Amino acid sequence: MAAVTSAVEAAREAIEAAVWAPSIHNTQPWRFSTEELPDGMRISLHADPDRRLEVADPDGRELAISCGTALEVLRIAVLAGGFAPQVHTLPDPDRPGLLADVTVRERTEAAPDNERLFEQVRRRRTHRGAFPSGGPPRHLLAALVEEARRENASLRVVTDTREITALGALTETAEQFQRLDSAYQDELDHWSPAFGSRRQDGVPDTAYPLEQQHTEPHFAQRDFGRGRDQGTDVGEEVPGVTGTVLVLETDRDDRAAWIAAGQALERVLLRAAADRYSAALHTQALEVPATREMIRQEICQGRHPQVIMRLGRTGPAFTSTRRPAAEVTDD
């Protein structure tokens, strides 16, 4: 991204990029507003409560994580535009929907590492299925751990086969319990557009394989097809490679920690994408209180698990969709 000429342009370009952040079920639960200042611009990030998953996410934890990913993209994009962003998280306790302010004032030199992350914002895709090959090398995993640490989160690389098997089993258990919940299934159906839909949110059939793929150890995928013959034909069945299993954790479990987890998640995903690795995200077991607590105690040593993911080299590229920036921006 070439350096922009003004703070106004930097803010506009940042919001254009931020809509490509990942979110739970691609709900895109954010809104942006801008305010011109005497010496710059302020971008405000708001949660959109109408897009919270009332059944799967009653506390708004995943909503805040999703908005945290958008906040991180705002910061990366402002830097890519040649400005130094000032980020203030949870700036107004009397306005709970206001999650962060990003002030754009002073210019700065572009950093190659930030440019590399910014280049992946629109390219990065969530993977849903098995991987055709294994996870990243140790030097990249170390870099991903450092990216999470920069945002006050921890990235746990799970190497114990028993722990990996347990996380897969708990994911499967939570998935099956959720399939028994008719209210949950109705909610999932709402965010699973039918073939040919023109919607610009939810998980389209271009974002998951036609046939759900098995990994060993197995990590259950959500049934976005909902019994319909739709999805992306990935050709020959790939080997059932799980990839490298990671857990993103935080010390606390409040809104500030959830936003930080989202920021850390986005940095991890972009850094991995720069080396052509993609993540399959698994949050079923973290949406069921009993299984989340078991993971916290037995896997995370008392820290709070926020995201479970698998990393690997991708085969076919899935595609997604986003609402235009103008639709989610209040002037």
mmCIF file of C-alpha atoms in Angstrom:
data_model
loop_
_atom_site.group_PDB
_atom_site.id
_atom_site.type_symbol
_atom_site.label_atom_id
_atom_site.label_comp_id
_atom_site.label_asym_id
_atom_site.label_seq_id
_atom_site.Cartn_x
_atom_site.Cartn_y
_atom_site.Cartn_z
ATOM 1 C CA MET A 1 0.000 0.000 0.000
ATOM 2 C CA ALA A 2 1.446 3.335 -1.045
ATOM 3 C CA ALA A 3 1.561 6.070 1.578
ATOM 4 C CA VAL A 4 -1.637 8.103 1.500
ATOM 5 C CA THR A 5 -1.715 11.885 1.401
ATOM 6 C CA SER A 6 -3.863 12.735 4.418
ATOM 7 C CA ALA A 7 -5.272 11.399 7.675
ATOM 8 C CA VAL A 8 -8.732 11.437 6.107
ATOM 9 C CA GLU A 9 -7.568 9.151 3.313
ATOM 10 C CA ALA A 10 -5.699 6.921 5.782
ATOM 11 C CA ALA A 11 -8.881 6.467 7.836
ATOM 12 C CA ARG A 12 -10.936 5.620 4.768
ATOM 13 C CA GLU A 13 -8.394 3.079 3.515
ATOM 14 C CA ALA A 14 -8.131 1.522 6.976
ATOM 15 C CA ILE A 15 -11.871 0.888 7.191
ATOM 16 C CA GLU A 16 -11.868 -0.531 3.648
ATOM 17 C CA ALA A 17 -9.283 -3.059 4.849
ATOM 18 C CA ALA A 18 -10.837 -3.750 8.263
ATOM 19 C CA VAL A 19 -14.035 -5.184 6.779
ATOM 20 C CA TRP A 20 -11.895 -8.134 5.622
ATOM 21 C CA ALA A 21 -11.090 -9.177 9.180
ATOM 22 C CA PRO A 22 -12.350 -12.635 10.186
ATOM 23 C CA SER A 23 -15.373 -13.031 12.460
ATOM 24 C CA ILE A 24 -17.375 -15.846 13.978
ATOM 25 C CA HIS A 25 -19.653 -17.279 11.224
ATOM 26 C CA ASN A 26 -18.622 -14.224 9.163
ATOM 27 C CA THR A 27 -21.172 -12.210 11.114
ATOM 28 C CA GLN A 28 -19.043 -9.060 10.677
ATOM 29 C CA PRO A 29 -20.335 -7.687 14.016
ATOM 30 C CA TRP A 30 -18.755 -4.247 13.756
ATOM 31 C CA ARG A 31 -19.544 -0.697 12.845
ATOM 32 C CA PHE A 32 -17.162 2.190 12.303
ATOM 33 C CA SER A 33 -17.526 5.929 12.666
ATOM 34 C CA THR A 34 -15.097 8.724 11.883
ATOM 35 C CA GLU A 35 -14.540 12.176 13.326
ATOM 36 C CA GLU A 36 -12.338 14.850 11.838
ATOM 37 C CA LEU A 37 -9.994 16.403 14.401
ATOM 38 C CA PRO A 38 -8.098 19.692 14.144
ATOM 39 C CA ASP A 39 -4.890 17.743 13.572
ATOM 40 C CA GLY A 40 -6.091 14.415 12.212
ATOM 41 C CA MET A 41 -8.879 11.830 12.217
ATOM 42 C CA ARG A 42 -10.433 9.504 14.753
ATOM 43 C CA ILE A 43 -11.840 6.111 13.778
ATOM 44 C CA SER A 44 -14.191 4.566 16.348
ATOM 45 C CA LEU A 45 -14.928 0.852 16.387
ATOM 46 C CA HIS A 46 -18.349 -0.186 17.695
ATOM 47 C CA ALA A 47 -19.851 -3.608 18.343
ATOM 48 C CA ASP A 48 -23.068 -4.333 16.442
ATOM 49 C CA PRO A 49 -25.277 -6.133 18.999
ATOM 50 C CA ASP A 50 -27.749 -7.199 16.318
ATOM 51 C CA ARG A 51 -25.037 -9.480 14.919
ATOM 52 C CA ARG A 52 -24.141 -11.236 18.162
ATOM 53 C CA LEU A 53 -24.838 -14.976 18.229
ATOM 54 C CA GLU A 54 -27.408 -15.047 21.013
ATOM 55 C CA VAL A 55 -27.282 -18.829 21.452
ATOM 56 C CA ALA A 56 -23.621 -19.635 20.794
ATOM 57 C CA ASP A 57 -22.206 -16.421 22.274
ATOM 58 C CA PRO A 58 -24.515 -15.129 25.028
ATOM 59 C CA ASP A 59 -21.742 -13.183 26.805
ATOM 60 C CA GLY A 60 -20.462 -11.517 23.642
ATOM 61 C CA ARG A 61 -17.006 -13.067 23.991
ATOM 62 C CA GLU A 62 -16.729 -14.117 20.348
ATOM 63 C CA LEU A 63 -18.247 -10.827 19.214
ATOM 64 C CA ALA A 64 -15.489 -8.940 21.061
ATOM 65 C CA ILE A 65 -12.797 -11.252 19.633
ATOM 66 C CA SER A 66 -14.189 -10.661 16.135
ATOM 67 C CA CYS A 67 -14.120 -6.899 16.651
ATOM 68 C CA GLY A 68 -10.580 -7.217 17.985
ATOM 69 C CA THR A 69 -9.468 -8.684 14.656
ATOM 70 C CA ALA A 70 -10.964 -5.649 12.876
ATOM 71 C CA LEU A 71 -9.207 -3.318 15.313
ATOM 72 C CA GLU A 72 -5.862 -4.920 14.506
ATOM 73 C CA VAL A 73 -6.454 -4.491 10.792
ATOM 74 C CA LEU A 74 -7.253 -0.810 11.369
ATOM 75 C CA ARG A 75 -3.911 -0.390 13.093
ATOM 76 C CA ILE A 76 -1.953 -2.318 10.461
ATOM 77 C CA ALA A 77 -3.644 -0.404 7.635
ATOM 78 C CA VAL A 78 -3.009 3.018 9.193
ATOM 79 C CA LEU A 79 0.657 2.107 9.534
ATOM 80 C CA ALA A 80 0.712 0.900 5.937
ATOM 81 C CA GLY A 81 -0.661 4.286 4.913
ATOM 82 C CA GLY A 82 2.272 6.062 6.503
ATOM 83 C CA PHE A 83 0.683 7.191 9.783
ATOM 84 C CA ALA A 84 1.265 6.201 13.412
ATOM 85 C CA PRO A 85 -2.052 5.068 14.964
ATOM 86 C CA GLN A 86 -2.870 5.759 18.604
ATOM 87 C CA VAL A 87 -5.186 3.022 19.877
ATOM 88 C CA HIS A 88 -7.378 3.479 22.937
ATOM 89 C CA THR A 89 -9.364 0.376 23.869
ATOM 90 C CA LEU A 90 -12.709 0.675 25.710
ATOM 91 C CA PRO A 91 -12.526 4.487 25.817
ATOM 92 C CA ASP A 92 -15.975 5.235 27.278
ATOM 93 C CA PRO A 93 -17.426 3.059 30.078
ATOM 94 C CA ASP A 94 -20.823 4.712 29.592
ATOM 95 C CA ARG A 95 -20.978 3.488 25.983
ATOM 96 C CA PRO A 96 -20.463 -0.290 26.124
ATOM 97 C CA GLY A 97 -20.850 -0.638 22.363
ATOM 98 C CA LEU A 98 -17.796 1.560 21.765
ATOM 99 C CA LEU A 99 -14.825 -0.802 21.791
ATOM 100 C CA ALA A 100 -11.902 1.325 20.630
ATOM 101 C CA ASP A 101 -10.731 4.611 19.166
ATOM 102 C CA VAL A 102 -7.910 4.797 16.643
ATOM 103 C CA THR A 103 -6.487 8.293 16.239
ATOM 104 C CA VAL A 104 -4.610 9.100 13.039
ATOM 105 C CA ARG A 105 -2.283 12.101 13.352
ATOM 106 C CA GLU A 106 1.458 11.767 12.986
ATOM 107 C CA ARG A 107 3.257 10.331 10.006
ATOM 108 C CA THR A 108 5.691 7.461 10.323
ATOM 109 C CA GLU A 109 8.010 5.398 8.174
ATOM 110 C CA ALA A 110 6.559 2.217 6.707
ATOM 111 C CA ALA A 111 7.940 -0.965 8.312
ATOM 112 C CA PRO A 112 8.577 -3.985 6.046
ATOM 113 C CA ASP A 113 7.094 -6.406 8.599
ATOM 114 C CA ASN A 114 3.878 -4.391 8.775
ATOM 115 C CA GLU A 115 3.704 -4.142 4.987
ATOM 116 C CA ARG A 116 3.981 -7.918 4.780
ATOM 117 C CA LEU A 117 1.058 -8.329 7.167
ATOM 118 C CA PHE A 118 -1.045 -5.751 5.346
ATOM 119 C CA GLU A 119 -0.569 -7.566 2.037
ATOM 120 C CA GLN A 120 -2.345 -10.604 3.540
ATOM 121 C CA VAL A 121 -5.450 -8.824 4.855
ATOM 122 C CA ARG A 122 -7.542 -9.465 1.737
ATOM 123 C CA ARG A 123 -5.777 -12.697 0.797
ATOM 124 C CA ARG A 124 -6.171 -14.560 4.080
ATOM 125 C CA ARG A 125 -8.942 -17.144 4.204
ATOM 126 C CA THR A 126 -10.230 -19.456 6.901
ATOM 127 C CA HIS A 127 -9.685 -23.118 6.044
ATOM 128 C CA ARG A 128 -12.447 -25.643 6.734
ATOM 129 C CA GLY A 129 -11.301 -29.193 6.398
ATOM 130 C CA ALA A 130 -8.183 -31.339 6.377
ATOM 131 C CA PHE A 131 -4.789 -30.124 5.205
ATOM 132 C CA PRO A 132 -2.825 -31.683 2.333
ATOM 133 C CA SER A 133 0.396 -31.349 4.341
ATOM 134 C CA GLY A 134 1.591 -30.666 7.863
ATOM 135 C CA GLY A 135 1.987 -27.570 9.991
ATOM 136 C CA PRO A 136 4.571 -24.804 9.982
ATOM 137 C CA PRO A 137 8.240 -25.209 10.957
ATOM 138 C CA ARG A 138 9.490 -24.322 14.423
ATOM 139 C CA HIS A 139 10.917 -20.945 13.450
ATOM 140 C CA LEU A 140 7.517 -19.813 12.123
ATOM 141 C CA LEU A 141 5.729 -21.146 15.202
ATOM 142 C CA ALA A 142 8.142 -19.123 17.347
ATOM 143 C CA ALA A 143 7.283 -16.039 15.289
ATOM 144 C CA LEU A 144 3.557 -16.681 15.755
ATOM 145 C CA VAL A 145 4.009 -17.023 19.513
ATOM 146 C CA GLU A 146 5.775 -13.657 19.510
ATOM 147 C CA GLU A 147 2.990 -12.042 17.471
ATOM 148 C CA ALA A 148 0.425 -13.121 20.079
ATOM 149 C CA ARG A 149 2.632 -11.944 22.936
ATOM 150 C CA ARG A 150 2.769 -8.452 21.426
ATOM 151 C CA GLU A 151 -0.993 -8.190 22.007
ATOM 152 C CA ASN A 152 -0.961 -9.454 25.609
ATOM 153 C CA ALA A 153 -2.065 -12.953 24.686
ATOM 154 C CA SER A 154 -0.342 -16.329 24.610
ATOM 155 C CA LEU A 155 -0.259 -18.875 21.818
ATOM 156 C CA ARG A 156 0.112 -22.418 23.088
ATOM 157 C CA VAL A 157 1.615 -24.885 20.617
ATOM 158 C CA VAL A 158 0.064 -28.234 21.542
ATOM 159 C CA THR A 159 2.526 -31.046 20.900
ATOM 160 C CA ASP A 160 1.371 -33.765 23.303
ATOM 161 C CA THR A 161 -0.584 -36.299 21.237
ATOM 162 C CA ARG A 162 -2.897 -36.989 24.179
ATOM 163 C CA GLU A 163 -3.764 -33.318 24.524
ATOM 164 C CA ILE A 164 -4.374 -33.000 20.771
ATOM 165 C CA THR A 165 -6.648 -36.043 20.880
ATOM 166 C CA ALA A 166 -8.489 -34.605 23.881
ATOM 167 C CA LEU A 167 -9.026 -31.238 22.173
ATOM 168 C CA GLY A 168 -10.354 -33.006 19.098
ATOM 169 C CA ALA A 169 -12.665 -35.167 21.196
ATOM 170 C CA LEU A 170 -13.985 -32.169 23.142
ATOM 171 C CA THR A 171 -14.570 -30.311 19.871
ATOM 172 C CA GLU A 172 -16.550 -33.276 18.565
ATOM 173 C CA THR A 173 -18.497 -33.567 21.835
ATOM 174 C CA ALA A 174 -19.428 -29.891 21.811
ATOM 175 C CA GLU A 175 -20.381 -30.061 18.132
ATOM 176 C CA GLN A 176 -22.746 -32.964 18.777
ATOM 177 C CA PHE A 177 -24.373 -31.247 21.768
ATOM 178 C CA GLN A 178 -24.875 -28.118 19.656
ATOM 179 C CA ARG A 179 -26.502 -30.189 16.925
ATOM 180 C CA LEU A 180 -29.025 -31.365 19.529
ATOM 181 C CA ASP A 181 -29.952 -27.741 20.317
ATOM 182 C CA SER A 182 -32.676 -26.596 17.909
ATOM 183 C CA ALA A 183 -32.152 -22.917 18.795
ATOM 184 C CA TYR A 184 -28.452 -23.242 18.011
ATOM 185 C CA GLN A 185 -29.203 -24.977 14.730
ATOM 186 C CA ASP A 186 -31.658 -22.230 13.747
ATOM 187 C CA GLU A 187 -28.947 -19.664 14.481
ATOM 188 C CA LEU A 188 -26.381 -21.571 12.423
ATOM 189 C CA ASP A 189 -28.878 -21.876 9.585
ATOM 190 C CA HIS A 190 -29.342 -18.104 9.573
ATOM 191 C CA TRP A 191 -25.616 -17.627 8.964
ATOM 192 C CA SER A 192 -25.410 -20.404 6.339
ATOM 193 C CA PRO A 193 -26.633 -18.858 3.065
ATOM 194 C CA ALA A 194 -28.106 -21.201 0.469
ATOM 195 C CA PHE A 195 -26.417 -21.794 -2.869
ATOM 196 C CA GLY A 196 -26.620 -18.748 -5.130
ATOM 197 C CA SER A 197 -27.373 -16.326 -2.308
ATOM 198 C CA ARG A 198 -26.308 -12.737 -2.892
ATOM 199 C CA ARG A 199 -25.776 -12.082 0.778
ATOM 200 C CA GLN A 200 -22.500 -10.436 1.742
ATOM 201 C CA ASP A 201 -22.286 -11.989 5.188
ATOM 202 C CA GLY A 202 -22.497 -15.456 6.671
ATOM 203 C CA VAL A 203 -20.516 -18.480 5.459
ATOM 204 C CA PRO A 204 -21.154 -18.992 1.730
ATOM 205 C CA ASP A 205 -20.883 -22.359 0.033
ATOM 206 C CA THR A 206 -17.595 -21.198 -1.508
ATOM 207 C CA ALA A 207 -16.022 -21.198 1.967
ATOM 208 C CA TYR A 208 -16.183 -24.915 2.849
ATOM 209 C CA PRO A 209 -15.757 -28.267 1.081
ATOM 210 C CA LEU A 210 -18.650 -30.132 -0.480
ATOM 211 C CA GLU A 211 -17.876 -33.156 1.683
ATOM 212 C CA GLN A 212 -16.718 -32.719 5.267
ATOM 213 C CA GLN A 213 -13.179 -34.026 5.602
ATOM 214 C CA HIS A 214 -11.909 -36.244 8.388
ATOM 215 C CA THR A 215 -8.610 -35.661 10.162
ATOM 216 C CA GLU A 216 -6.778 -37.924 12.568
ATOM 217 C CA PRO A 217 -7.002 -36.902 15.362
ATOM 218 C CA HIS A 218 -10.364 -35.596 14.254
ATOM 219 C CA PHE A 219 -11.541 -32.018 14.774
ATOM 220 C CA ALA A 220 -15.195 -31.620 13.891
ATOM 221 C CA GLN A 221 -16.231 -28.983 11.383
ATOM 222 C CA ARG A 222 -19.486 -27.076 11.614
ATOM 223 C CA ASP A 223 -22.210 -28.215 9.251
ATOM 224 C CA PHE A 224 -22.667 -25.038 7.232
ATOM 225 C CA GLY A 225 -24.111 -27.110 4.370
ATOM 226 C CA ARG A 226 -27.071 -27.916 6.638
ATOM 227 C CA GLY A 227 -27.931 -31.058 4.678
ATOM 228 C CA ARG A 228 -27.973 -29.250 1.352
ATOM 229 C CA ASP A 229 -25.881 -30.460 -1.562
ATOM 230 C CA GLN A 230 -23.598 -27.446 -1.590
ATOM 231 C CA GLY A 231 -20.025 -26.513 -0.909
ATOM 232 C CA THR A 232 -16.813 -26.300 -2.890
ATOM 233 C CA ASP A 233 -15.681 -29.354 -4.813
ATOM 234 C CA VAL A 234 -12.046 -29.781 -3.790
ATOM 235 C CA GLY A 235 -11.421 -32.606 -6.248
ATOM 236 C CA GLU A 236 -9.625 -35.686 -5.020
ATOM 237 C CA GLU A 237 -9.852 -36.297 -1.309
ATOM 238 C CA VAL A 238 -6.805 -34.894 0.478
ATOM 239 C CA PRO A 239 -4.974 -36.838 3.195
ATOM 240 C CA GLY A 240 -6.540 -36.357 6.592
ATOM 241 C CA VAL A 241 -3.772 -34.185 8.033
ATOM 242 C CA THR A 242 -4.722 -32.298 11.183
ATOM 243 C CA GLY A 243 -1.884 -29.791 11.029
ATOM 244 C CA THR A 244 -0.393 -28.057 14.061
ATOM 245 C CA VAL A 245 -2.842 -27.473 16.905
ATOM 246 C CA LEU A 246 -2.680 -24.147 18.743
ATOM 247 C CA VAL A 247 -4.671 -22.549 21.543
ATOM 248 C CA LEU A 248 -4.846 -18.777 21.942
ATOM 249 C CA GLU A 249 -5.064 -17.890 25.652
ATOM 250 C CA THR A 250 -5.368 -14.840 27.899
ATOM 251 C CA ASP A 251 -4.681 -14.230 31.586
ATOM 252 C CA ARG A 252 -8.052 -12.576 32.170
ATOM 253 C CA ASP A 253 -11.474 -13.301 30.747
ATOM 254 C CA ASP A 254 -13.116 -9.897 30.339
ATOM 255 C CA ARG A 255 -13.952 -7.664 27.375
ATOM 256 C CA ALA A 256 -10.516 -6.075 27.299
ATOM 257 C CA ALA A 257 -8.926 -9.536 27.192
ATOM 258 C CA TRP A 258 -11.308 -10.671 24.448
ATOM 259 C CA ILE A 259 -10.457 -7.655 22.289
ATOM 260 C CA ALA A 260 -6.748 -8.301 22.852
ATOM 261 C CA ALA A 261 -7.291 -11.943 21.878
ATOM 262 C CA GLY A 262 -8.862 -10.784 18.623
ATOM 263 C CA GLN A 263 -5.923 -8.510 17.911
ATOM 264 C CA ALA A 264 -3.490 -11.335 18.632
ATOM 265 C CA LEU A 265 -5.504 -13.746 16.503
ATOM 266 C CA GLU A 266 -5.383 -11.435 13.497
ATOM 267 C CA ARG A 267 -1.622 -10.965 13.776
ATOM 268 C CA VAL A 268 -1.126 -14.734 14.011
ATOM 269 C CA LEU A 269 -3.361 -15.407 11.007
ATOM 270 C CA LEU A 270 -1.721 -12.752 8.849
ATOM 271 C CA ARG A 271 1.800 -13.794 9.802
ATOM 272 C CA ALA A 272 0.963 -17.406 8.976
ATOM 273 C CA ALA A 273 -0.671 -16.405 5.685
ATOM 274 C CA ALA A 274 2.483 -14.537 4.666
ATOM 275 C CA ASP A 275 4.234 -17.928 4.689
ATOM 276 C CA ARG A 276 1.285 -19.632 2.917
ATOM 277 C CA TYR A 277 -0.199 -21.311 5.976
ATOM 278 C CA SER A 278 -3.891 -21.104 6.791
ATOM 279 C CA ALA A 279 -5.862 -21.749 9.948
ATOM 280 C CA ALA A 280 -8.910 -23.864 10.603
ATOM 281 C CA LEU A 281 -10.669 -22.312 13.600
ATOM 282 C CA HIS A 282 -12.562 -24.420 16.131
ATOM 283 C CA THR A 283 -14.644 -22.674 18.791
ATOM 284 C CA GLN A 284 -17.371 -25.239 19.488
ATOM 285 C CA ALA A 285 -15.726 -26.524 22.676
ATOM 286 C CA LEU A 286 -15.227 -22.941 23.891
ATOM 287 C CA GLU A 287 -18.929 -22.137 23.440
ATOM 288 C CA VAL A 288 -19.984 -24.885 25.859
ATOM 289 C CA PRO A 289 -19.108 -23.829 29.431
ATOM 290 C CA ALA A 290 -18.307 -27.341 30.672
ATOM 291 C CA THR A 291 -15.863 -28.195 27.889
ATOM 292 C CA ARG A 292 -14.276 -24.730 27.967
ATOM 293 C CA GLU A 293 -13.614 -25.068 31.684
ATOM 294 C CA MET A 294 -12.118 -28.521 31.176
ATOM 295 C CA ILE A 295 -9.754 -27.126 28.529
ATOM 296 C CA ARG A 296 -8.840 -24.202 30.795
ATOM 297 C CA GLN A 297 -7.922 -26.493 33.679
ATOM 298 C CA GLU A 298 -6.413 -29.496 31.898
ATOM 299 C CA ILE A 299 -4.757 -27.990 28.792
ATOM 300 C CA CYS A 300 -4.217 -24.280 29.479
ATOM 301 C CA GLN A 301 -3.013 -24.559 33.093
ATOM 302 C CA GLY A 302 -5.628 -22.130 34.381
ATOM 303 C CA ARG A 303 -5.367 -19.565 31.572
ATOM 304 C CA HIS A 304 -8.485 -18.751 29.567
ATOM 305 C CA PRO A 305 -8.744 -20.402 26.127
ATOM 306 C CA GLN A 306 -10.157 -18.014 23.522
ATOM 307 C CA VAL A 307 -9.543 -19.778 20.182
ATOM 308 C CA ILE A 308 -8.540 -23.293 19.144
ATOM 309 C CA MET A 309 -6.998 -23.561 15.703
ATOM 310 C CA ARG A 310 -5.127 -25.879 13.368
ATOM 311 C CA LEU A 311 -2.441 -24.601 10.996
ATOM 312 C CA GLY A 312 -1.322 -26.199 7.771
ATOM 313 C CA ARG A 313 -0.570 -25.690 4.111
ATOM 314 C CA THR A 314 -3.746 -25.205 2.138
ATOM 315 C CA GLY A 315 -4.907 -26.969 -0.959
ATOM 316 C CA PRO A 316 -7.786 -25.350 -2.892
ATOM 317 C CA ALA A 317 -8.458 -21.728 -1.989
ATOM 318 C CA PHE A 318 -11.858 -21.085 -0.470
ATOM 319 C CA THR A 319 -13.472 -17.701 -0.993
ATOM 320 C CA SER A 320 -15.580 -15.527 1.250
ATOM 321 C CA THR A 321 -17.576 -12.317 1.050
ATOM 322 C CA ARG A 322 -17.828 -9.025 2.941
ATOM 323 C CA ARG A 323 -20.200 -6.107 3.208
ATOM 324 C CA PRO A 324 -18.812 -2.903 1.658
ATOM 325 C CA ALA A 325 -17.195 -0.396 4.005
ATOM 326 C CA ALA A 326 -19.880 2.201 3.291
ATOM 327 C CA GLU A 327 -22.533 -0.148 4.675
ATOM 328 C CA VAL A 328 -20.807 -0.464 8.052
ATOM 329 C CA THR A 329 -19.591 3.121 8.462
ATOM 330 C CA ASP A 330 -21.537 5.899 10.145
ATOM 331 C CA ASP A 331 -20.367 9.355 9.122
#
